[in-house]
Short mmCIF file of C-alpha atoms in Angstrom, two decimals:
data_model
loop_
_atom_site.label_atom_id
_atom_site.label_comp_id
_atom_site.label_asym_id
_atom_site.label_seq_id
_atom_site.Cartn_x
_atom_site.Cartn_y
_atom_site.Cartn_z
CA MET A 1 87.54 -54.16 36.63
CA SER A 2 89.39 -52.52 39.50
CA GLN A 3 89.35 -48.76 39.51
CA THR A 4 92.67 -46.95 39.78
CA GLN A 5 92.91 -44.97 42.99
CA VAL A 6 94.16 -41.42 42.53
CA ARG A 7 96.20 -40.17 45.47
CA PRO A 8 95.05 -36.71 46.52
CA ALA A 9 97.51 -33.84 46.31
CA PRO A 10 99.19 -33.07 49.64
CA THR A 11 97.69 -30.17 51.54
CA PRO A 12 99.93 -27.38 52.95
CA ALA A 13 99.58 -28.92 56.42
CA ARG A 14 100.77 -32.27 55.13
CA ARG A 15 103.67 -30.61 53.31
CA ARG A 16 104.76 -28.90 56.52
CA SER A 17 104.52 -32.15 58.47
CA ARG A 18 106.83 -33.87 56.00
CA GLY A 19 109.65 -31.41 56.67
CA TRP A 20 109.62 -31.45 60.46
CA TRP A 21 112.54 -33.89 60.60
CA LEU A 22 114.83 -31.32 58.91
CA VAL A 23 115.06 -29.34 62.17
CA PRO A 24 116.72 -32.03 64.36
CA PHE A 25 118.62 -33.28 61.31
CA ALA A 26 120.16 -29.85 60.72
CA ALA A 27 120.78 -29.33 64.46
CA VAL A 28 122.93 -32.48 64.71
CA TRP A 29 125.06 -31.56 61.70
CA LEU A 30 125.45 -27.95 62.81
CA LEU A 31 126.70 -29.13 66.21
CA ILE A 32 129.35 -31.26 64.48
CA LEU A 33 130.21 -28.30 62.25
CA SER A 34 130.62 -25.97 65.23
CA TYR A 35 132.98 -28.50 66.86
CA MET A 36 135.08 -28.65 63.68
CA LEU A 37 135.24 -24.87 63.34
CA SER A 38 136.23 -24.34 66.97
CA ALA A 39 139.84 -25.28 66.14
CA TYR A 40 140.06 -22.74 63.30
CA LEU A 41 138.27 -19.69 64.75
CA PRO A 42 140.38 -17.66 65.10
CA PRO A 43 142.88 -19.25 62.70
CA GLU A 44 145.94 -20.47 64.59
CA MET A 45 148.31 -23.06 63.20
CA ARG A 46 149.01 -24.61 66.59
CA THR A 47 145.31 -25.46 67.17
CA SER A 48 144.87 -27.24 63.82
CA ARG A 49 143.45 -30.76 64.23
CA ILE A 50 145.10 -31.82 60.97
CA PRO A 51 148.90 -31.92 61.10
CA VAL A 52 150.44 -29.28 58.84
CA ALA A 53 154.05 -29.66 60.03
CA GLY A 54 154.42 -25.90 60.49
CA HIS A 55 153.80 -25.35 56.77
CA PRO A 56 151.83 -22.08 56.38
CA VAL A 57 150.72 -22.81 52.78
CA HIS A 58 149.22 -26.15 53.79
CA TYR A 59 147.48 -24.55 56.76
CA TRP A 60 145.92 -21.67 54.82
CA LEU A 61 144.80 -23.99 52.04
CA LEU A 62 143.15 -26.08 54.75
CA VAL A 63 141.48 -23.04 56.33
CA ALA A 64 140.19 -21.84 52.94
CA HIS A 65 138.87 -25.33 52.18
CA ILE A 66 137.09 -25.52 55.54
CA GLY A 67 135.66 -22.00 55.10
CA THR A 68 134.19 -22.67 51.67
CA ALA A 69 132.92 -26.08 52.78
CA THR A 70 131.16 -24.31 55.67
CA ILE A 71 129.44 -22.01 53.17
CA ALA A 72 128.34 -25.08 51.21
CA THR A 73 126.97 -26.73 54.35
CA LEU A 74 124.99 -23.71 55.55
CA THR A 75 123.59 -22.77 52.12
CA GLY A 76 122.87 -26.44 51.47
CA PHE A 77 120.48 -26.55 54.40
CA GLY A 78 118.87 -23.40 52.99
CA GLN A 79 118.40 -25.17 49.66
CA PHE A 80 116.44 -27.97 51.31
CA TRP A 81 114.21 -25.66 53.37
CA PRO A 82 110.74 -26.42 51.90
CA TRP A 83 109.20 -23.09 52.91
CA LEU A 84 111.94 -21.08 51.20
CA ARG A 85 111.82 -23.17 48.05
CA ARG A 86 108.03 -22.99 47.84
CA THR A 87 107.35 -19.35 48.75
CA HIS A 88 110.53 -17.57 47.59
CA PRO A 89 111.85 -19.40 44.51
CA ARG A 90 114.09 -16.48 43.51
CA VAL A 91 115.84 -16.53 46.91
CA HIS A 92 116.12 -20.31 46.55
CA ARG A 93 117.94 -19.82 43.24
CA TYR A 94 120.33 -17.23 44.72
CA VAL A 95 121.09 -19.53 47.65
CA GLY A 96 121.73 -22.32 45.16
CA ARG A 97 124.22 -20.17 43.26
CA ALA A 98 126.02 -19.35 46.51
CA TYR A 99 126.05 -23.06 47.34
CA PHE A 100 127.76 -23.93 44.05
CA PHE A 101 130.02 -20.96 43.31
CA ALA A 102 130.98 -19.79 46.81
CA GLY A 103 130.89 -23.19 48.48
CA VAL A 104 131.15 -26.44 46.55
CA PHE A 105 133.30 -25.58 43.53
CA PRO A 106 136.03 -23.55 45.30
CA SER A 107 136.06 -26.01 48.18
CA LEU A 108 136.52 -29.08 45.98
CA VAL A 109 139.35 -27.34 44.09
CA LEU A 110 141.09 -26.50 47.39
CA ALA A 111 140.51 -30.06 48.61
CA VAL A 112 142.93 -31.48 46.03
CA PRO A 113 146.17 -29.94 47.41
CA VAL A 114 144.90 -30.46 50.97
CA ALA A 115 144.46 -34.19 50.24
CA LEU A 116 147.82 -34.49 48.49
CA LEU A 117 149.54 -32.85 51.48
CA SER A 118 147.83 -35.19 53.94
CA SER A 119 150.13 -36.96 56.38
CA PHE A 120 147.73 -39.83 57.19
CA GLY A 121 148.87 -42.24 54.47
CA PHE A 122 147.82 -43.15 50.95
CA ALA A 123 144.55 -44.82 51.97
CA ASN A 124 143.41 -41.58 53.58
CA MET A 125 144.59 -39.57 50.58
CA ALA A 126 142.69 -41.87 48.20
CA GLY A 127 139.55 -41.54 50.30
CA LEU A 128 139.74 -37.74 50.29
CA LEU A 129 140.25 -37.65 46.52
CA ALA A 130 137.38 -40.11 45.98
CA LEU A 131 135.13 -37.92 48.12
CA ASP A 132 136.22 -34.89 46.10
CA ALA A 133 135.49 -36.68 42.80
CA ALA A 134 132.02 -37.71 43.99
CA TRP A 135 131.40 -34.14 45.11
CA ALA A 136 132.37 -32.77 41.68
CA VAL A 137 130.37 -35.31 39.65
CA THR A 138 127.15 -34.86 41.63
CA ALA A 139 127.52 -31.06 41.65
CA VAL A 140 127.98 -30.83 37.86
CA ALA A 141 125.08 -33.24 37.28
CA GLY A 142 122.80 -31.27 39.61
CA LEU A 143 123.71 -27.90 38.11
CA ARG A 144 123.32 -29.19 34.57
CA ALA A 145 119.88 -30.63 35.32
CA ALA A 146 118.75 -27.27 36.76
CA VAL A 147 120.02 -25.32 33.73
CA GLN A 148 118.21 -27.72 31.38
CA GLY A 149 114.98 -27.47 33.39
CA ARG A 150 115.03 -31.14 34.48
CA TYR A 151 113.94 -30.32 38.02
CA PRO A 152 113.14 -33.87 39.26
CA ASP A 153 116.64 -34.95 38.19
CA HIS A 154 118.05 -31.75 39.72
CA ARG A 155 116.41 -32.61 43.04
CA ARG A 156 117.83 -36.13 43.07
CA TRP A 157 121.36 -35.02 42.17
CA MET A 158 121.29 -32.23 44.75
CA ILE A 159 120.30 -34.69 47.47
CA ARG A 160 123.22 -36.91 46.45
CA ASN A 161 125.56 -33.92 46.33
CA PHE A 162 124.56 -32.66 49.76
CA ALA A 163 125.11 -36.16 51.15
CA VAL A 164 128.70 -35.89 49.92
CA THR A 165 128.93 -32.38 51.38
CA LEU A 166 128.02 -33.82 54.77
CA ALA A 167 130.44 -36.75 54.43
CA SER A 168 133.31 -34.71 55.89
CA LEU A 169 131.20 -34.00 58.98
CA ALA A 170 130.06 -37.63 59.14
CA SER A 171 133.68 -38.77 59.27
CA ARG A 172 134.00 -37.31 62.80
CA PRO A 173 131.57 -39.74 64.50
CA TRP A 174 133.13 -42.55 62.45
CA GLN A 175 136.54 -41.50 63.80
CA LEU A 176 135.33 -42.01 67.36
CA LEU A 177 133.97 -45.46 66.57
CA MET A 178 137.03 -46.55 64.60
CA SER A 179 139.37 -45.23 67.32
CA VAL A 180 137.69 -47.50 69.85
CA LEU A 181 137.88 -50.49 67.49
CA VAL A 182 141.39 -49.93 66.14
CA PHE A 183 143.09 -49.03 69.43
CA GLY A 184 141.41 -52.04 70.99
CA PHE A 185 143.75 -54.13 68.81
CA ALA A 186 146.86 -52.12 69.69
CA ASP A 187 148.77 -55.11 71.11
CA SER A 188 147.42 -57.61 68.59
CA PRO A 189 149.47 -59.06 65.70
CA ILE A 190 147.73 -56.54 63.43
CA TYR A 191 149.55 -53.49 64.83
CA HIS A 192 152.14 -54.67 67.38
CA GLY A 193 151.72 -51.37 69.22
CA ASN A 194 152.44 -49.24 66.13
CA THR A 195 150.57 -46.04 67.01
CA LEU A 196 151.22 -44.35 63.65
CA ALA A 197 149.70 -47.26 61.73
CA MET A 198 146.63 -47.15 63.98
CA ILE A 199 146.18 -43.40 63.44
CA HIS A 200 146.44 -43.87 59.67
CA ASP A 201 143.83 -46.65 59.74
CA VAL A 202 141.44 -44.56 61.83
CA ALA A 203 141.78 -41.57 59.49
CA SER A 204 141.41 -43.53 56.26
CA SER A 205 138.60 -45.85 57.37
CA SER A 206 136.53 -42.95 58.74
CA VAL A 207 136.68 -41.13 55.38
CA TRP A 208 135.69 -44.22 53.37
CA LEU A 209 132.92 -45.19 55.79
CA ALA A 210 131.49 -41.66 55.82
CA LEU A 211 131.41 -41.43 52.04
CA ALA A 212 130.03 -44.92 51.45
CA GLY A 213 127.57 -44.70 54.35
CA ASN A 214 126.12 -41.35 53.26
CA LEU A 215 125.72 -42.50 49.66
CA VAL A 216 124.04 -45.76 50.65
CA VAL A 217 121.62 -43.97 52.96
CA VAL A 218 120.74 -41.36 50.35
CA GLU A 219 120.15 -43.97 47.62
CA ILE A 220 117.79 -45.86 49.92
CA TYR A 221 115.99 -42.59 50.66
CA LEU A 222 115.72 -41.72 46.96
CA ALA A 223 114.41 -45.17 46.08
CA ARG A 224 111.66 -44.83 48.68
CA ARG A 225 110.86 -41.12 48.29
CA TYR A 226 111.25 -40.67 44.53
CA PRO A 227 110.77 -44.07 42.89
CA HIS A 228 111.27 -44.18 39.16
CA ARG A 229 108.12 -45.12 37.31
CA VAL A 230 108.88 -47.88 34.88
CA ALA A 231 106.62 -47.88 31.85
CA ARG A 232 104.98 -51.20 31.15
CA ALA A 233 105.97 -52.74 27.88
CA VAL A 234 103.05 -53.02 25.48
CA PRO A 235 103.00 -56.48 23.94
CA ARG A 236 103.22 -56.46 20.20
CA VAL A 237 100.44 -58.13 18.23
CA ARG A 238 101.96 -60.44 15.71
CA ARG A 239 100.36 -60.10 12.32
CA GLU A 240 100.27 -63.38 10.49
CA LYS A 241 100.90 -63.16 6.76
CA ALA A 242 98.51 -65.01 4.53
CA PRO A 243 100.15 -67.75 2.50
CA VAL A 244 101.04 -66.41 -0.93
CA LEU A 245 100.12 -69.57 -2.87
CA GLU A 246 96.73 -69.81 -1.22
CA SER A 247 95.86 -66.17 -1.98
CA VAL A 248 96.93 -66.60 -5.62
CA SER A 249 94.90 -69.77 -6.09
CA ARG A 250 91.77 -67.94 -5.02
#
């Protein structure tokens, strides 16, 4: 018989070594975030990267959405800081509450009118609303799991939710790539030099690619990092009934 090997519990040094990649990971996203915020600090309508057509309500809804999404991004990185979660669980819980109630939930509510007022076409609007729906579903599932004490499920849902949180930032590199691809076909029969159609395609495709790409990457990570243990089915032993006539005859 082969003996089952028991994997030893990770030592503190091994735990620290697992989280080293969070530093460059966070640095890249924070650089993208700083680039996005540069157009809105201080808030000026003329520097907005998203067309608001001089509409102050649209602009201030956009600024409020970006501000609360920034809170979600920064507190989200705090949530995934292993040292904070391990040594200061109470602070971890307070940061989590700020993530949900000062970041994610107000930001996803503000995202609805911002998406509906978008001037980049219906495909872009649908992508923004789909991102918002995924953000809401994963946030509610993660919060519910934490309240019910299902912490492994809470961890998985929070990883999914933070992937959606970062999808808006991920759309910026996708915009650069799609701009190169789409404007390379400017004179082709696809666009016939229609600049507005090309801008709409760049905006919409970058949102969909960011959302789908982040979710695919995070599901691959979850499958490798937190595989579900499937219980082996125990075969049933069939009990054969003795023939009635034979038992009576005896």
